[in-house]
Coordinates of C-alpha atoms in Angstrom, one line a residue:
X1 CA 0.0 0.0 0.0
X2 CA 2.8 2.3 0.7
X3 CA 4.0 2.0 -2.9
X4 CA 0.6 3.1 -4.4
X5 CA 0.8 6.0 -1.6
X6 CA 3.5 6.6 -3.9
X7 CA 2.4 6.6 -6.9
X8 CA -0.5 9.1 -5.7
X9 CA 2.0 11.5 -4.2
X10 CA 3.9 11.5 -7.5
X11 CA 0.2 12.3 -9.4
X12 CA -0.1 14.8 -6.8
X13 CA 2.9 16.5 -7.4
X14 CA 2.4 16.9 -11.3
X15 CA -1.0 18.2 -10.8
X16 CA 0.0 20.9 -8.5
X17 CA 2.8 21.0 -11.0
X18 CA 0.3 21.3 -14.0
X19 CA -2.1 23.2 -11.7
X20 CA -4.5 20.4 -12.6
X21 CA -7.5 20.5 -10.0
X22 CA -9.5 17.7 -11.4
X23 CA -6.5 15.8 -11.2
X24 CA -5.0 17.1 -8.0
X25 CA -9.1 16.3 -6.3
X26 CA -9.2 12.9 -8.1
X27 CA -5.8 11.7 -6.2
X28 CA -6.3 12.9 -3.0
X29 CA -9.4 11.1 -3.2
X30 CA -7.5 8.3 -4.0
X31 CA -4.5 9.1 -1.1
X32 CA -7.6 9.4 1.2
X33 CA -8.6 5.8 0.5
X34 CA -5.4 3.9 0.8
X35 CA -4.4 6.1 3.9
X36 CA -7.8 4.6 5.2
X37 CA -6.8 1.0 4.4
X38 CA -3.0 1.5 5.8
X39 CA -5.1 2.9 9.5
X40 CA -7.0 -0.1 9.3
X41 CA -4.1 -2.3 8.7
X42 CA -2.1 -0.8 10.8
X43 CA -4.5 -1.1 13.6
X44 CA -5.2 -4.8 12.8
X45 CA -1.1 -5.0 13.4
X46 CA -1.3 -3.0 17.0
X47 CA -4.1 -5.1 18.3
X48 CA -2.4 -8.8 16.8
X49 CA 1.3 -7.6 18.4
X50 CA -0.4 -6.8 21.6
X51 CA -2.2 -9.9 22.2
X52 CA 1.3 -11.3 20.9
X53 CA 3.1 -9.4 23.6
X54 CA 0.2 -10.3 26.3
X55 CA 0.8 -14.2 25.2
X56 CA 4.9 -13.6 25.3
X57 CA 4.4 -12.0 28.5
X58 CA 5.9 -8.9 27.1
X59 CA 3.2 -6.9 28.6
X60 CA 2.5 -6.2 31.9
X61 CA -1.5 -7.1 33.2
X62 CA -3.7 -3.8 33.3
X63 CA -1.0 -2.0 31.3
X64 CA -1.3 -0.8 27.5
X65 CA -0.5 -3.2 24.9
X66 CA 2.6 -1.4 23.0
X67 CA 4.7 -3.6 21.5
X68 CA 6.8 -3.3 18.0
X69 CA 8.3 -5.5 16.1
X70 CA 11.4 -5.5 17.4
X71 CA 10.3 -7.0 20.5
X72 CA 8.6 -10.0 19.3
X73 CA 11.1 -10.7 16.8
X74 CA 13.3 -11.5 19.5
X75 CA 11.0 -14.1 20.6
X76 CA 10.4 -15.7 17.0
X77 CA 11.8 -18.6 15.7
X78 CA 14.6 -18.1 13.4
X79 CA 13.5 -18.1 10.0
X80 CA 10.7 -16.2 11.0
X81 CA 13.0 -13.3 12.9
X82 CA 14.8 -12.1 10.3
X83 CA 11.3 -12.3 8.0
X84 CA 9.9 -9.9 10.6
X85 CA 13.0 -7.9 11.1
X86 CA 13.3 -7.5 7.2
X87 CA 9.7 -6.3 6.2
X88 CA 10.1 -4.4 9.4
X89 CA 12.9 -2.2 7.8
X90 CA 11.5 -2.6 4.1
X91 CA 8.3 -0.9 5.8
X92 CA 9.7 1.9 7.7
X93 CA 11.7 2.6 4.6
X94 CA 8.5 2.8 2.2
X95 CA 7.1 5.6 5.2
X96 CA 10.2 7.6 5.1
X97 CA 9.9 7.6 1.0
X98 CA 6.1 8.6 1.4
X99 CA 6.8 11.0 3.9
X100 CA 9.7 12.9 1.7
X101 CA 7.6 13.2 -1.3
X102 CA 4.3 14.6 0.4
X103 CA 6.8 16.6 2.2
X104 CA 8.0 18.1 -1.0
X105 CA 4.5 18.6 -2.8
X106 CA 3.0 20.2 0.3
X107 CA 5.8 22.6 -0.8
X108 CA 4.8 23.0 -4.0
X109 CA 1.3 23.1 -3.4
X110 CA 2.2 26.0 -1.2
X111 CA 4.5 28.1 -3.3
X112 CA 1.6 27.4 -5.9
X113 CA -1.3 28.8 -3.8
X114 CA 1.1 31.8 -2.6
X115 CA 1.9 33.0 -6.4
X116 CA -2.1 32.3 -7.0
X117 CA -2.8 34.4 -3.7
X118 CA -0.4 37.1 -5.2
X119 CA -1.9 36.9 -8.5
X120 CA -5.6 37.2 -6.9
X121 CA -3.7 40.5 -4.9
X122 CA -2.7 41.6 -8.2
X123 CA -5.8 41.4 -10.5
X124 CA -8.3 42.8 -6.8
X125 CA -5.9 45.6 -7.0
X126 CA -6.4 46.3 -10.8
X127 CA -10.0 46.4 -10.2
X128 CA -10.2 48.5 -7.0
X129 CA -8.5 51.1 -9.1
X130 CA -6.9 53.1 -6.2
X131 CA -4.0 51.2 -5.4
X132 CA -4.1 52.4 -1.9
X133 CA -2.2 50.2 0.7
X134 CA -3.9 49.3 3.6
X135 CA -2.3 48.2 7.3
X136 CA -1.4 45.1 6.4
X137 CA 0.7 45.8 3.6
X138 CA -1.6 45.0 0.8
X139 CA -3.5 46.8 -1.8
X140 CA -6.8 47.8 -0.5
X141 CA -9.8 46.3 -2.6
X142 CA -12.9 48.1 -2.5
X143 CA -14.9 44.6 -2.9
X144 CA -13.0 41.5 -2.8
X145 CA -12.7 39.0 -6.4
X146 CA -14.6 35.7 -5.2
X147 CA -13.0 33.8 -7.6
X148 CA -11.2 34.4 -10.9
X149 CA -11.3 31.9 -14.4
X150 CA -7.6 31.2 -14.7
X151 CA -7.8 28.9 -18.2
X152 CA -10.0 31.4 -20.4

């Protein structure tokens, strides 16, 4: 899942690239969907560990399950240790990807929405027509644009 997470951040980042919204909407539909699966999942992976831990006596009674992988590995059998220990760190490595590249587009996306804001400031103070400057260091607009046809 974390490599179609992937996939969706990289369509994410050429729509805000392309300024696509029907794109940019359809794929964080999509990123919303598979983020839903990987909480359920992940969730299904807290509870079984815990009960693991419970049964290893790794947890204490009346205390919160939290236990990682790390823990019950040590328990495992060996072929099954290093199975764990390995899609362990192929796991945490497909996060880090995911959380680079959705780092980077929410850059993107914001340097985007600034030039649009600026843009928006440019073409309300066209319109205004007095160019006046108010307290917080922007053109004054006598009625503010609601929104503005970029592609016509």
């Amino acid at each position: 899942l974390y490599a179609r997470l992937r996939v969706l951040v990289a369509e994410r980042r050429e729509a805000v690239r392309t300024a696509d919204l029907d794109r940019l909407r359809t794929s964080l539909e999509e990123e919303r969907r598979v983020v839903a699966r990987i909480a359920d999942l992940d969730k299904q992976r807290t509870d079984i560990a815990g009960a693991l831990g419970r049964r290893l006596g790794l947890v204490q009674p009346g205390r919160p399950a939290q236990v990682d992988v790390a823990q019950l590995a040590v328990r495992a059998p060996h072929g099954v240790r290093e199975r764990l220990v390995a899609t362990s760190e192929r796991l945490k490595h497909e996060i880090l990807l995911v959380r680079r590249e959705s780092g980077v587009v929410r850059q993107a996306a914001e340097a985007l929405a600034g030039h649009l804001a600026g843009i928006l400031q440019s073409v309300s103070g066209a319109f205004a027509g007095a160019r006046c400057y108010g307290p917080a260091g922007r053109v004054a607009t006598a009625t503010p644009i609601r929104s503005l046809d970029l592609k016509t």
